[in-house]
mmCIF file with all atom_site columns, C-alpha atoms in Angstrom:
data_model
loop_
_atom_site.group_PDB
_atom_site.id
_atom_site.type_symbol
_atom_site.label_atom_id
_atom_site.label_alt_id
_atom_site.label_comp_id
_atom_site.label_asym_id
_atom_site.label_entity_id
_atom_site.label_seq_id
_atom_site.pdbx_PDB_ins_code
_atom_site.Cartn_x
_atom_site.Cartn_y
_atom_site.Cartn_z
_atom_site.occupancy
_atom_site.B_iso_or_equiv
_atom_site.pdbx_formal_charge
_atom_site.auth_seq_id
_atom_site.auth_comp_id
_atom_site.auth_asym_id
_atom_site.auth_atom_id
_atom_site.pdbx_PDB_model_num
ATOM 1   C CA . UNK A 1 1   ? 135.482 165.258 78.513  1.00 69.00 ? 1   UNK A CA 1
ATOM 2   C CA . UNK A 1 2   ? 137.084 166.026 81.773  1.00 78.00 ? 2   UNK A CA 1
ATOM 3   C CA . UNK A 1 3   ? 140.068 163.504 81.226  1.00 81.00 ? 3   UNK A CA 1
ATOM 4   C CA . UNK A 1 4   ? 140.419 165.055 77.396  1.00 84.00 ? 4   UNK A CA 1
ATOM 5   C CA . UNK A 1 5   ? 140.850 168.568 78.795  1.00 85.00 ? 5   UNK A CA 1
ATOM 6   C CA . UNK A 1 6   ? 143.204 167.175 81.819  1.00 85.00 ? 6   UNK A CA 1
ATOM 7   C CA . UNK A 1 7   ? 145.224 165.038 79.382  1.00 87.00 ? 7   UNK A CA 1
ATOM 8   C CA . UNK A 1 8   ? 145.656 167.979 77.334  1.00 86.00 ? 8   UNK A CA 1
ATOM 9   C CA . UNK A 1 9   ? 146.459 170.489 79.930  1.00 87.00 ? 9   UNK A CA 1
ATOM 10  C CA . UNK A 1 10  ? 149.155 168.049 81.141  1.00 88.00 ? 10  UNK A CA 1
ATOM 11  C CA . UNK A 1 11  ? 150.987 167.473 77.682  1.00 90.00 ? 11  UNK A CA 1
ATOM 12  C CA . UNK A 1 12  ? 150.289 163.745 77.614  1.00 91.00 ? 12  UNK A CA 1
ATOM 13  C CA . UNK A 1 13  ? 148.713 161.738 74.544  1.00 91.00 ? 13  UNK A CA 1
ATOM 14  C CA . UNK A 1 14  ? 145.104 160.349 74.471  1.00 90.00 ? 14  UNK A CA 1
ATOM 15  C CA . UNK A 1 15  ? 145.994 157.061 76.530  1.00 86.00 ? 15  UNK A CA 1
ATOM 16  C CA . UNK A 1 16  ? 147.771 159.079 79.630  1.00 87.00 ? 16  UNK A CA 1
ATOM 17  C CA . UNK A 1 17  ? 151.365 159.279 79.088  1.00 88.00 ? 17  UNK A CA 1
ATOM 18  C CA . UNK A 1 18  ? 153.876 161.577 78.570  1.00 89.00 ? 18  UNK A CA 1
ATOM 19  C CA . UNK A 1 19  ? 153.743 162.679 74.919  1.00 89.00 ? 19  UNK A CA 1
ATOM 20  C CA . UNK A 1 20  ? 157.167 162.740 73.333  1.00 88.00 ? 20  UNK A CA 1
ATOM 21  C CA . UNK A 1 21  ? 156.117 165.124 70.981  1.00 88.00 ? 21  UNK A CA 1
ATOM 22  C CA . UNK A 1 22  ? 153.721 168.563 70.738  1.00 87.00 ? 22  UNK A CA 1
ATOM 23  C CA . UNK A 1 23  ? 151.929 166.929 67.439  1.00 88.00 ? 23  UNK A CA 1
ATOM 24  C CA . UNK A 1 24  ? 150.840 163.891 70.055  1.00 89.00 ? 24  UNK A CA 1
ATOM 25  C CA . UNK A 1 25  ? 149.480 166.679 72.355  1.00 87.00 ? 25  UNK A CA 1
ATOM 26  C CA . UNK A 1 26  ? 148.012 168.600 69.649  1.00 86.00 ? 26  UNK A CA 1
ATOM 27  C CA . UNK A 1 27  ? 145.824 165.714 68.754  1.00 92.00 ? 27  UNK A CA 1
ATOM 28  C CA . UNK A 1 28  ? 145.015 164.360 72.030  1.00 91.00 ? 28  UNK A CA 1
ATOM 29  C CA . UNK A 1 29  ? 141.731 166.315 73.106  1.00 91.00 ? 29  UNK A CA 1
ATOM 30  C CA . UNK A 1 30  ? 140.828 165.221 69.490  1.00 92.00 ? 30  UNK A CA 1
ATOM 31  C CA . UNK A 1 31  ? 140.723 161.866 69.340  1.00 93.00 ? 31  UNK A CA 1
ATOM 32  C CA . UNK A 1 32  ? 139.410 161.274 72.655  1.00 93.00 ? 32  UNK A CA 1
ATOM 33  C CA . UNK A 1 33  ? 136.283 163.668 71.946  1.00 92.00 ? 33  UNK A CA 1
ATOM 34  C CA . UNK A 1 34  ? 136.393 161.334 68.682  1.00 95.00 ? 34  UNK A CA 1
ATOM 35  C CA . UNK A 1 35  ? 136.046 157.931 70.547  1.00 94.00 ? 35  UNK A CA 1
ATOM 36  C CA . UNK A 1 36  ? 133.448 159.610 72.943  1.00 94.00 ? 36  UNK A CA 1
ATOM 37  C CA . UNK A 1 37  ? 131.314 160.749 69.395  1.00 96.00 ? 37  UNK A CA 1
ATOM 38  C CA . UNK A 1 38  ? 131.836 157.305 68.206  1.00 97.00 ? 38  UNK A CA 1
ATOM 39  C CA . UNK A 1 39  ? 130.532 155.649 71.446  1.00 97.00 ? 39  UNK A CA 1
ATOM 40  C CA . UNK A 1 40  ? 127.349 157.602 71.805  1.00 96.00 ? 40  UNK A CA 1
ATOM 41  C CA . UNK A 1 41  ? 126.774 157.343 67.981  1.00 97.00 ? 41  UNK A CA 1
ATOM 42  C CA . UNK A 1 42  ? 127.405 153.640 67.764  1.00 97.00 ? 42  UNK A CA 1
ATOM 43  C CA . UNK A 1 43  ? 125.550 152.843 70.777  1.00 97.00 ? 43  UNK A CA 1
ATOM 44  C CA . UNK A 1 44  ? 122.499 155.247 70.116  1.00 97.00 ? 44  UNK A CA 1
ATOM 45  C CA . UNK A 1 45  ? 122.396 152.925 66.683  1.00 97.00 ? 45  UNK A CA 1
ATOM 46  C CA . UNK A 1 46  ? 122.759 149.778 68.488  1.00 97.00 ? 46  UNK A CA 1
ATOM 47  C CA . UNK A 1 47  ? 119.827 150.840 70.786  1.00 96.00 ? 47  UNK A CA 1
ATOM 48  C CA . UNK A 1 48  ? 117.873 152.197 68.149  1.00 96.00 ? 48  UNK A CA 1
ATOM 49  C CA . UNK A 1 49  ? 118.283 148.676 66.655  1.00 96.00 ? 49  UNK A CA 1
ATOM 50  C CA . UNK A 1 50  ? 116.847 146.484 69.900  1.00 96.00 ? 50  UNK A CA 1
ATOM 51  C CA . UNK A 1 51  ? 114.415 148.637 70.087  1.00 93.00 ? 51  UNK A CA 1
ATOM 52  C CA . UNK A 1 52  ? 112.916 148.110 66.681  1.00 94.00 ? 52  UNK A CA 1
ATOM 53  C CA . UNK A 1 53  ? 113.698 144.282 66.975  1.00 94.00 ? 53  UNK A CA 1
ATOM 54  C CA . UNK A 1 54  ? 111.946 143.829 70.325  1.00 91.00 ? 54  UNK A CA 1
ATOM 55  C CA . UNK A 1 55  ? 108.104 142.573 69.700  1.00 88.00 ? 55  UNK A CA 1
ATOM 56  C CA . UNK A 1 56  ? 107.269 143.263 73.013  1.00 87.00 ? 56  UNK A CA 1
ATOM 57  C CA . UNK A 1 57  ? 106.699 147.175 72.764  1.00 82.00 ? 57  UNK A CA 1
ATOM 58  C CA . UNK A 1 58  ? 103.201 147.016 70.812  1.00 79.00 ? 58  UNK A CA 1
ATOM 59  C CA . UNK A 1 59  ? 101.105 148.369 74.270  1.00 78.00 ? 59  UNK A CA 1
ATOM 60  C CA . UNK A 1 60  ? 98.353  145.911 72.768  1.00 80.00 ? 60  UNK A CA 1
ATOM 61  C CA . UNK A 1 61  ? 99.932  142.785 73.139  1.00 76.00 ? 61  UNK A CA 1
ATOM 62  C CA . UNK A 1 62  ? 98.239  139.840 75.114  1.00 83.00 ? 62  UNK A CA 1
ATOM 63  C CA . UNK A 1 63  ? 101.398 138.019 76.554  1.00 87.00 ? 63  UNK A CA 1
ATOM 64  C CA . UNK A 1 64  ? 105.011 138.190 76.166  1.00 86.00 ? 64  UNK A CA 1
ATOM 65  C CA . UNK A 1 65  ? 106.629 137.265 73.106  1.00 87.00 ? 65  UNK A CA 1
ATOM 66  C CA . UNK A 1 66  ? 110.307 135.897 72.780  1.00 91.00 ? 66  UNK A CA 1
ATOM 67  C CA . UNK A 1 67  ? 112.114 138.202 70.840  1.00 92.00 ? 67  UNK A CA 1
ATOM 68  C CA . UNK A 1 68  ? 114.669 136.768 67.659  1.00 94.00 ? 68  UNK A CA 1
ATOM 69  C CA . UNK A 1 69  ? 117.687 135.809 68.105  1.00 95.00 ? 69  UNK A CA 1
ATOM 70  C CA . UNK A 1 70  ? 119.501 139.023 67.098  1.00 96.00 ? 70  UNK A CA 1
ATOM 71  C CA . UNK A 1 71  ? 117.901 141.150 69.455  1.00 96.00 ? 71  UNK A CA 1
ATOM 72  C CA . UNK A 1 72  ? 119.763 139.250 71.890  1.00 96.00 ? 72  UNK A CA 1
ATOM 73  C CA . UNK A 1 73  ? 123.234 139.340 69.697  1.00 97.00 ? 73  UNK A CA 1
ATOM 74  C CA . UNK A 1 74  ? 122.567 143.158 69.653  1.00 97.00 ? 74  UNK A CA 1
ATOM 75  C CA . UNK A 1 75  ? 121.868 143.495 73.408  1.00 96.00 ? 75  UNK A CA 1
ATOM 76  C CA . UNK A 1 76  ? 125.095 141.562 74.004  1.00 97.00 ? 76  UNK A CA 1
ATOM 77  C CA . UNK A 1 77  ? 126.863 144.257 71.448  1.00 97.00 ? 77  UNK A CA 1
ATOM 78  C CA . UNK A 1 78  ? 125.016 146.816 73.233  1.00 97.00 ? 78  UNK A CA 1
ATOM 79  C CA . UNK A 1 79  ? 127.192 145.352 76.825  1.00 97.00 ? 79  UNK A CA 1
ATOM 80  C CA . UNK A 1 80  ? 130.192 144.965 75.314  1.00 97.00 ? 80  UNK A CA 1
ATOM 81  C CA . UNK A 1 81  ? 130.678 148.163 73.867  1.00 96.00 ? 81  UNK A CA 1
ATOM 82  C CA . UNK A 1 82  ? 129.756 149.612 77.510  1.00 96.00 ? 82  UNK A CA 1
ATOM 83  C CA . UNK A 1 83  ? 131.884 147.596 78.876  1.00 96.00 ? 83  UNK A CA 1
ATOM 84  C CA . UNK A 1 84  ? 134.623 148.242 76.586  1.00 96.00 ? 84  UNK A CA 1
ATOM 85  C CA . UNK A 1 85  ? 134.341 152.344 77.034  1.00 95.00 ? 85  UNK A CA 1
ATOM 86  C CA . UNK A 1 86  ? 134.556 152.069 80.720  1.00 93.00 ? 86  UNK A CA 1
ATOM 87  C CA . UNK A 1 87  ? 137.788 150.310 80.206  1.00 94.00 ? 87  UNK A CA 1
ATOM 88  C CA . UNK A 1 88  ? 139.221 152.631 78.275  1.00 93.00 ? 88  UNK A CA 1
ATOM 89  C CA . UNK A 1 89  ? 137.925 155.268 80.640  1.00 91.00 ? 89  UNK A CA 1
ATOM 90  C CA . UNK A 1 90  ? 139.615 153.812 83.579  1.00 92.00 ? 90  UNK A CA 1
ATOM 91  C CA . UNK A 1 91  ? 142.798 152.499 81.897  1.00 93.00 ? 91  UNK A CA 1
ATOM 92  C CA . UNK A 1 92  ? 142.991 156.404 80.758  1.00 92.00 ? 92  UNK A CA 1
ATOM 93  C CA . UNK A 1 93  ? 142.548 157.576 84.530  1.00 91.00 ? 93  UNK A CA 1
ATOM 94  C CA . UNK A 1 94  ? 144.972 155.468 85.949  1.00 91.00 ? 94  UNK A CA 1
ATOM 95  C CA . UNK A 1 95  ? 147.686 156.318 82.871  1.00 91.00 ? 95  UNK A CA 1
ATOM 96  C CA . UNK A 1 96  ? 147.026 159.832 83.728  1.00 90.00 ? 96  UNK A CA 1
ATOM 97  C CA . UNK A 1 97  ? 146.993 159.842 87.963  1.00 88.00 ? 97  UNK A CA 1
ATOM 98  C CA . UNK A 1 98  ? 150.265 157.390 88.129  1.00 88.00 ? 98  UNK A CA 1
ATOM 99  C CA . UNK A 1 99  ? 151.970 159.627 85.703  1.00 89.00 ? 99  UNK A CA 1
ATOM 100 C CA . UNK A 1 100 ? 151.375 162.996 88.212  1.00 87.00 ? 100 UNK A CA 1
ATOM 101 C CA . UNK A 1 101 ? 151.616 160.664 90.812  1.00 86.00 ? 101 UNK A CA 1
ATOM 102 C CA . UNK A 1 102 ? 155.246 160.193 89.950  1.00 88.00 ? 102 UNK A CA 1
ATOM 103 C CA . UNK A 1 103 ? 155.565 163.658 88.466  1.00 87.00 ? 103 UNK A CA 1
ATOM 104 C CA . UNK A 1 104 ? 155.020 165.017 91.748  1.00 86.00 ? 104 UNK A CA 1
ATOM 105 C CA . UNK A 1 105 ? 156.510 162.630 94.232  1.00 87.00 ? 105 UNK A CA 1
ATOM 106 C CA . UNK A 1 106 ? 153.293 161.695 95.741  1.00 84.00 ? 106 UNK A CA 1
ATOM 107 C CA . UNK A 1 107 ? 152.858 158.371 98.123  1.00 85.00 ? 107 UNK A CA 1
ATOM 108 C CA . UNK A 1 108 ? 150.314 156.205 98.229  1.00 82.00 ? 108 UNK A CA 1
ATOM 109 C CA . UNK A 1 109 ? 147.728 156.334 100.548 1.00 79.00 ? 109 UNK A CA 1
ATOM 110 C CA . UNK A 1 110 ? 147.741 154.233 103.514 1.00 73.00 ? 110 UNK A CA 1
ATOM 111 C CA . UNK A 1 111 ? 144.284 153.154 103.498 1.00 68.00 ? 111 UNK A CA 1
ATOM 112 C CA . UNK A 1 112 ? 144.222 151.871 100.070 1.00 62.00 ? 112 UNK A CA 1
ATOM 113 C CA . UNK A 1 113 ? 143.002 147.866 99.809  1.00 69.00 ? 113 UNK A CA 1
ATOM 114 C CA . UNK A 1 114 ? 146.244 146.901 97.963  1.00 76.00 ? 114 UNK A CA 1
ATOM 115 C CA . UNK A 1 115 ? 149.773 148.374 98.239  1.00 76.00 ? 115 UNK A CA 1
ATOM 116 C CA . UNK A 1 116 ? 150.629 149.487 94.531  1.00 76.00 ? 116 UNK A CA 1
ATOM 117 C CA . UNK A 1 117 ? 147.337 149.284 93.377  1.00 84.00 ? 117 UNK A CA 1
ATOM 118 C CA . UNK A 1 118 ? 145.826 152.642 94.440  1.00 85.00 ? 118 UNK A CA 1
ATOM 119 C CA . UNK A 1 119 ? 145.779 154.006 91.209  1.00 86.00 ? 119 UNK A CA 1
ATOM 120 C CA . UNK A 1 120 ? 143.690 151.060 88.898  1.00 87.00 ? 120 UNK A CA 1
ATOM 121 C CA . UNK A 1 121 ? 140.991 151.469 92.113  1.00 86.00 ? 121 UNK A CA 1
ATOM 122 C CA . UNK A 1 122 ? 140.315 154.642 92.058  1.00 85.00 ? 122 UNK A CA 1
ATOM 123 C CA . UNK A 1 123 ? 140.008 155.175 88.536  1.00 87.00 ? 123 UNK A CA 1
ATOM 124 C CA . UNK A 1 124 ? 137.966 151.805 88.130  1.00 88.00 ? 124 UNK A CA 1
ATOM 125 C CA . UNK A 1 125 ? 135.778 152.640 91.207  1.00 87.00 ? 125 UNK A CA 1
ATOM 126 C CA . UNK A 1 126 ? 135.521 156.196 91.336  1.00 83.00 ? 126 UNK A CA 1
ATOM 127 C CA . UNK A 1 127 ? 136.324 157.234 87.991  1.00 82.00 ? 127 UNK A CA 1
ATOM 128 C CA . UNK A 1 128 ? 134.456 160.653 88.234  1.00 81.00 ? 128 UNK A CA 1
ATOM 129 C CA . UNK A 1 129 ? 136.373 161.729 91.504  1.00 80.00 ? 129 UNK A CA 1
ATOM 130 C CA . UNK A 1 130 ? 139.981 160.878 90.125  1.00 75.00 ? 130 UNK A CA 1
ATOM 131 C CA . UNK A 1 131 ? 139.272 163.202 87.271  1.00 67.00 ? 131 UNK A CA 1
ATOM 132 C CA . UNK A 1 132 ? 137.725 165.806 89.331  1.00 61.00 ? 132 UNK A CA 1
ATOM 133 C CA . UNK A 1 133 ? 140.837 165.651 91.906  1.00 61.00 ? 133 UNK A CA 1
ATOM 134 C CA . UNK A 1 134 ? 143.531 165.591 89.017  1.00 59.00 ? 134 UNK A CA 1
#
């Protein structure tokens, strides 16, 4: 929600750039509350799902029971979306800090691990304190 509201404040589109138009603006905050709904929603299903397939939650159960093969396709859906939000997260972060980055004239750090590269590492390792320092 944070990078919706600083995307929007900023006049970019959903992805981070510079919007060449107000109607890209307008919809920004939009579709990336959209894509956050659909995340939750799809991966509260997909939860809701393993849970029902795993055998293992009956509290009266002796031993452990191998669970079908499509609780594991399901847990591996379960990953992959995860893994495919935080991408968008960070690709979104970085779009958005090298764009005031350059909007503002503002070096890199010197202490960063790679020269040109400051911008992907912060958003991919501290994702919540590039959108708090936007």
């Amino acid at each position: 929600m944070a990078a919706a509201q600083i995307v929007t404040r900023m006049q970019l589109t959903w992805y981070g750039t510079p919007a060449t138009s107000i109607s890209q603006v307008a919809v920004a905050f939009q579709v990336m509350v959209m894509i956050m709904i659909a995340y939750c929603c799809t991966r509260a299903f997909v939860f809701l799902v393993i849970a029902y397939l795993d055998p293992n939650t009956e509290p009266d159960l002796p031993r452990y029971v191998d669970p079908p093969p499509t609780y594991f396709f399901f847990a591996a859906l379960d990953d992959f979306l995860s893994y495919m939000y935080f991408a968008f997260t960070v690709i979104v972060l970085r779009n958005v800090r090298s764009h005031l980055r350059q909007k503002h004239a503002i070096p890199e750090s010197d202490s960063t691990c790679v020269p040109g590269c400051e911008d992907i590492c912060c958003s991919l390792f501290c994702p919540c304190f590039v959108a708090g320092k936007i």
